[in-house]
XYZ file of C-alpha atoms in Angstrom:
301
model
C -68.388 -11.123 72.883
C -65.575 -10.214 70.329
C -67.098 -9.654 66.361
C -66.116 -11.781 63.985
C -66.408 -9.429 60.863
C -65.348 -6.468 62.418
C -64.841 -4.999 58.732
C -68.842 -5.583 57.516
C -69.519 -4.191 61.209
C -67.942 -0.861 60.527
C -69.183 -0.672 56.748
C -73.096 -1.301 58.354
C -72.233 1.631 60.956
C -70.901 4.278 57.921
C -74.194 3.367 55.956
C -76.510 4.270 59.159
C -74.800 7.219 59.889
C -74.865 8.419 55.817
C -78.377 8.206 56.258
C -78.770 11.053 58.688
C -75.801 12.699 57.827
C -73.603 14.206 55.109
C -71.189 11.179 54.208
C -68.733 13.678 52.223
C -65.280 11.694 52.452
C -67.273 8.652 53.828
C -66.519 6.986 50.467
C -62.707 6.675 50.730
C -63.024 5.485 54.245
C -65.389 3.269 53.500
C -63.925 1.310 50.579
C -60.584 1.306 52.981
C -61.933 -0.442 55.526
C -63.860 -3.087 53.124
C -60.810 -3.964 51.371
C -60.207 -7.401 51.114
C -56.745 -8.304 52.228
C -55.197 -11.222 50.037
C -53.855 -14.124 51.741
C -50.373 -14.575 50.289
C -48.929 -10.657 50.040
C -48.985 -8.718 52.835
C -48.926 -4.872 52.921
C -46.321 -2.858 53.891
C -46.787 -1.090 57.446
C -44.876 2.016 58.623
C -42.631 0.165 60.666
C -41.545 -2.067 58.464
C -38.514 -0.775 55.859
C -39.482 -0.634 51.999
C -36.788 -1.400 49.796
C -38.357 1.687 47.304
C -41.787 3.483 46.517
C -44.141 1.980 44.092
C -44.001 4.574 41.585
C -40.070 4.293 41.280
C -40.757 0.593 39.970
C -41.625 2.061 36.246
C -37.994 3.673 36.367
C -35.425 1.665 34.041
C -31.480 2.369 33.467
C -31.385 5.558 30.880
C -29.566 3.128 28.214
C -32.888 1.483 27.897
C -35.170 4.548 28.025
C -36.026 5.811 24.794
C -34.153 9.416 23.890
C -35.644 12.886 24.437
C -35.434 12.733 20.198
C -37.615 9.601 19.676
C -39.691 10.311 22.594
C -40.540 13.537 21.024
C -41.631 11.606 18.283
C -43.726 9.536 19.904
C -45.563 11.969 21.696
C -45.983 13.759 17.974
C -47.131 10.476 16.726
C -49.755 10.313 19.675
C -51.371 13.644 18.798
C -51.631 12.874 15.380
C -53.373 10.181 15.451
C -55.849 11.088 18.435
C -56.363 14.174 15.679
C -57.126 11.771 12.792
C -59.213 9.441 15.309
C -61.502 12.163 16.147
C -62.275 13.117 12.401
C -62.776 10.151 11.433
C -65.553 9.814 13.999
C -66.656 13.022 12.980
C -66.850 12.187 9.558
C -68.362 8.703 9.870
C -72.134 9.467 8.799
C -72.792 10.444 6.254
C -69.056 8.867 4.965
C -66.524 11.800 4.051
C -62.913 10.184 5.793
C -61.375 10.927 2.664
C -62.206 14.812 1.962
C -62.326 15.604 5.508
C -58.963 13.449 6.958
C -56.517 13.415 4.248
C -54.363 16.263 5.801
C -55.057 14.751 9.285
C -53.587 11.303 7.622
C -51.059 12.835 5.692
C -49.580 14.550 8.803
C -50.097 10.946 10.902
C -48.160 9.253 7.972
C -45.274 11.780 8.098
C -44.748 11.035 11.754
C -45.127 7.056 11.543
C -42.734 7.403 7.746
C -40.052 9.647 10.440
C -40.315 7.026 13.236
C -39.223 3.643 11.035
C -37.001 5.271 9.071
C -33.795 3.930 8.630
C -32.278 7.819 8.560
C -30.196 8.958 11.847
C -31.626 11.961 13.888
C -30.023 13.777 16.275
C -26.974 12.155 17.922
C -27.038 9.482 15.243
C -29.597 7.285 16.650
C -32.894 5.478 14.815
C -36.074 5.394 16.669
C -37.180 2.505 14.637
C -35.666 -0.513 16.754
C -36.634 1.297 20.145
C -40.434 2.898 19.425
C -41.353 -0.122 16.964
C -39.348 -3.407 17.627
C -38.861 -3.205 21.322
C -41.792 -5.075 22.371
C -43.146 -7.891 21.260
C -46.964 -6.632 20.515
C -45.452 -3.676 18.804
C -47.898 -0.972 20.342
C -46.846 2.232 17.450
C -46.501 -0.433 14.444
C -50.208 -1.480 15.562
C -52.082 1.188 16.194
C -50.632 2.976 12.507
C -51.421 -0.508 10.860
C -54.832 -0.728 11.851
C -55.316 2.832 10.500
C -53.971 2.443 7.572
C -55.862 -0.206 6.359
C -58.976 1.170 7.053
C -57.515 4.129 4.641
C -56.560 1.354 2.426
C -59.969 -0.352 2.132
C -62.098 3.237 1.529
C -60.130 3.558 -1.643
C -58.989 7.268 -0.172
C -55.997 7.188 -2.581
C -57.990 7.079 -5.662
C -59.678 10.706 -4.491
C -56.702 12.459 -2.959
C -53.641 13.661 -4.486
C -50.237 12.465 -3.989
C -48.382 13.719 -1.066
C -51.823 14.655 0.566
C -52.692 17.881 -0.442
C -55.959 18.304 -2.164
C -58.606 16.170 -4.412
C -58.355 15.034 -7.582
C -60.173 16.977 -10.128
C -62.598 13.980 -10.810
C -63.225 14.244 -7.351
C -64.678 17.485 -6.789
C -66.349 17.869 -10.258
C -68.357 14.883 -8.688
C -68.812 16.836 -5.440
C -69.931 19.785 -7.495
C -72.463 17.879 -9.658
C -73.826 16.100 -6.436
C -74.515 19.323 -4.809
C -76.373 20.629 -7.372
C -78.468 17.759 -7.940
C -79.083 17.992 -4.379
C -79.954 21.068 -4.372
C -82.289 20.815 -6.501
C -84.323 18.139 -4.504
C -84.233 21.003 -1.461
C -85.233 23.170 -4.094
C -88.504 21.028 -4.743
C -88.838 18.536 -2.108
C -91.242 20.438 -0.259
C -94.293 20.259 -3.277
C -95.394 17.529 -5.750
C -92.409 14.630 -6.081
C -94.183 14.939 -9.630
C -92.639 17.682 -10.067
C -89.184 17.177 -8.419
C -88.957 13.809 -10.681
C -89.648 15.859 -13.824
C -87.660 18.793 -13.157
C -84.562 17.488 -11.739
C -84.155 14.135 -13.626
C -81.458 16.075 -15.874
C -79.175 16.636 -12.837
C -80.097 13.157 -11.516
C -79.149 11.249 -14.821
C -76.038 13.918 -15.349
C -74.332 12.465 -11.514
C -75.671 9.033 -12.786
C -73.189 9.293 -15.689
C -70.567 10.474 -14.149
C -70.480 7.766 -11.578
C -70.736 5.075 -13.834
C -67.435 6.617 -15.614
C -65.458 6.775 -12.703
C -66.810 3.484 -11.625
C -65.075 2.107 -15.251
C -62.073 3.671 -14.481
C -61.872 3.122 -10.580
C -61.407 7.132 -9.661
C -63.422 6.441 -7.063
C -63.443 6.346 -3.156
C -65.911 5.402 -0.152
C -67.200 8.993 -0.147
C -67.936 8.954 -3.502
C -69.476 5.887 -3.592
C -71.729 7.013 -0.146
C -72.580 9.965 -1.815
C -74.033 7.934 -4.783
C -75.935 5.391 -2.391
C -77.689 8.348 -0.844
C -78.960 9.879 -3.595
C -80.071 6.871 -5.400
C -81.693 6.196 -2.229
C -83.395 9.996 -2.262
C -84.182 9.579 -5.531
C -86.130 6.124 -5.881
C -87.058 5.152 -2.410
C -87.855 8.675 -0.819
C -89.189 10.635 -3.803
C -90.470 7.426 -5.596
C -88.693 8.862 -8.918
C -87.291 6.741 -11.831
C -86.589 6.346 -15.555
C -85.171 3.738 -17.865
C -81.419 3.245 -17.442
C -79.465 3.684 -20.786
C -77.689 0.389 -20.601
C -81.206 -1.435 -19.544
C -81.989 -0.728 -23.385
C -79.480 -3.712 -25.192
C -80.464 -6.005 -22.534
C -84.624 -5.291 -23.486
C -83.756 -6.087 -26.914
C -82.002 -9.074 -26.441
C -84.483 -11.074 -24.504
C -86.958 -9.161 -26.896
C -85.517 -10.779 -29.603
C -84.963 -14.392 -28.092
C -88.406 -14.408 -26.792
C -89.767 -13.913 -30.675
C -86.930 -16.185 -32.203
C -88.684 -19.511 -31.633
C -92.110 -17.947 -33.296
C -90.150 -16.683 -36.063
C -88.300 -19.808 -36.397
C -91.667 -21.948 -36.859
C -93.303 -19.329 -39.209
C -90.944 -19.414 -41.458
C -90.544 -23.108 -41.205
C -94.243 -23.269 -42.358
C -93.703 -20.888 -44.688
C -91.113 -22.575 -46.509
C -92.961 -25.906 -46.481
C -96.044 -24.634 -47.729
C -94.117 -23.314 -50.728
C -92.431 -26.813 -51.721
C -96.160 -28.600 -51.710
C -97.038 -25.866 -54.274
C -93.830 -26.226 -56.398
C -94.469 -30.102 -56.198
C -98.261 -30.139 -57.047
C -98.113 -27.490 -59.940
C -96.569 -30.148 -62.243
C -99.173 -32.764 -61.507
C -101.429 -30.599 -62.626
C -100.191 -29.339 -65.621
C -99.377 -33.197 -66.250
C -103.038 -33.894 -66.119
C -104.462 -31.011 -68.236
C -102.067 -31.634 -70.928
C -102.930 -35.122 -71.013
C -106.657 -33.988 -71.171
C -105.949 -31.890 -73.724
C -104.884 -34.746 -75.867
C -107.688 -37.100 -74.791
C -109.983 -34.562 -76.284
C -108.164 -34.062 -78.820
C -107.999 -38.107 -80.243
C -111.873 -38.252 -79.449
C -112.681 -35.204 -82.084
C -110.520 -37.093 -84.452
């Protein structure tokens, strides 16, 4: 009697014979044979004459191919950014994509600036109409724009220099007074948080300062900002550590001084009332002990 699924037939004979044998190269045959063929597109058999291979199908007329000039460029482009990518990954936790990545950016930037630039390259030709505009999802314009916004939204240019080459002073003061504070937690982490609080609440309040000023005059960036998190976080939640805030002082003596106002306001409402009944009953009675006066007065005469 003929089989109807000859194909499942021959996939449940490969899987009895893997089981006492080595199936090395059983895997290819076997997802061969399983295939499912599809009902409207046949494939191509030996016999039959193929017009070209499949691979040749990807080949296009050299006036549409991009140049060996901006196809240099795009590979450039394509390293760059895999290398800016990769430290930004590695620089994720805890946040440093701006101290770390600026040169990596910088270099990504260059490439992407060369690329839509209106400027002729070799043989007088533009890349930007054939690498950026060619397509309608715009593959190179995408990928940079996606990047650049997330450079955008850490605030990096407020921490790096312009063209890309180093920090900004403010920047790595702040780096340097973070690393000593701490330091100075490794330094006493290990005993009494007593002690840590007391001893390193100078260095604490010092990078407290000096965030709060660049925070005023937004010099700062995402690491920056991290940095500060952590060590707040260090400092109150891990070491249990705190002291009064300078600018927690006004607002204590405000509500201070509202809370009294109403109890001051009533005193010296009383105050002032009990001093007009004296002013009004002091003539009364020197009314009535003059007029006494003369009473006794008329009687001894």
């Amino acid at each position: 009697m003929p089989l109807k699924y000859p194909n499942l037939f021959l996939t449940a004979w490969v899987l009895y014979s893997c089981a006492f044998a080595s199936c090395e190269g059983a895997n290819v045959t076997l997802y061969a044979s399983a295939a499912v063929e599809s009902p409207v597109f046949k494939p191509a058999t030996a016999a039959e004459d193929s017009p070209a291979p499949l691979s040749l199908l990807s080949a296009f007329p050299d006036d549409l191919e991009v140049s060996d000039y901006c196809g240099e460029l795009l590979r450039l482009f394509g390293q760059r950014y895999v290398a800016y990518v990769n430290c930004l990954v590695t620089s994720a936790r805890p946040v440093k994509v701006c101290q770390n990545c600026f040169g990596a950016y910088g270099n990504l930037v260059t490439t992407f600036t060369n690329i839509s630039s209106d400027q002729l390259g070799p043989g007088n030709e533009s890349c930007r109409d054939s690498l950026l505009r060619s397509d309608r999802l715009m593959v190179v314009y995408l990928l940079f724009s996606n990047l650049n916004d997330m450079w955008t939204k850490s605030a990096c240019d407020n921490c790096i220099n312009d063209g890309f080459q180093s920090l900004t002073d403010d920047t790595l003061y702040f780096i340097s007074t973070l690393n000593q504070t701490l330091t100075c937690f490794d330094r006493f982490q290990q005993g009494n948080h007593t002690e840590l609080c007391r001893n390193c609440k100078s260095a604490y309040k010092s990078l407290n300062e000096l965030y709060s000023g660049m925070e005023k005059n937004d010099t700062m960036c995402i690491d920056i900002e991290d940095g500060m998190n952590m060590t707040r976080r260090l400092w109150s939640k891990n070491f249990k550590c705190s002291f009064p805030r300078e600018e927690t002082v006004p607002v204590i003596a405000v509500s201070a001084f509202m809370l009294f106002l109403p109890i001051i306001f009533y005193l010296s409402s009383f105050l002032h009332s009990e001093q007009k009944k004296r002013k009004l009953i002091h003539p009364k009675r020197a009314k009535s002990y003059a007029s006494s006066l003369v009473n006794i007065q008329d009687k001894q005469s």
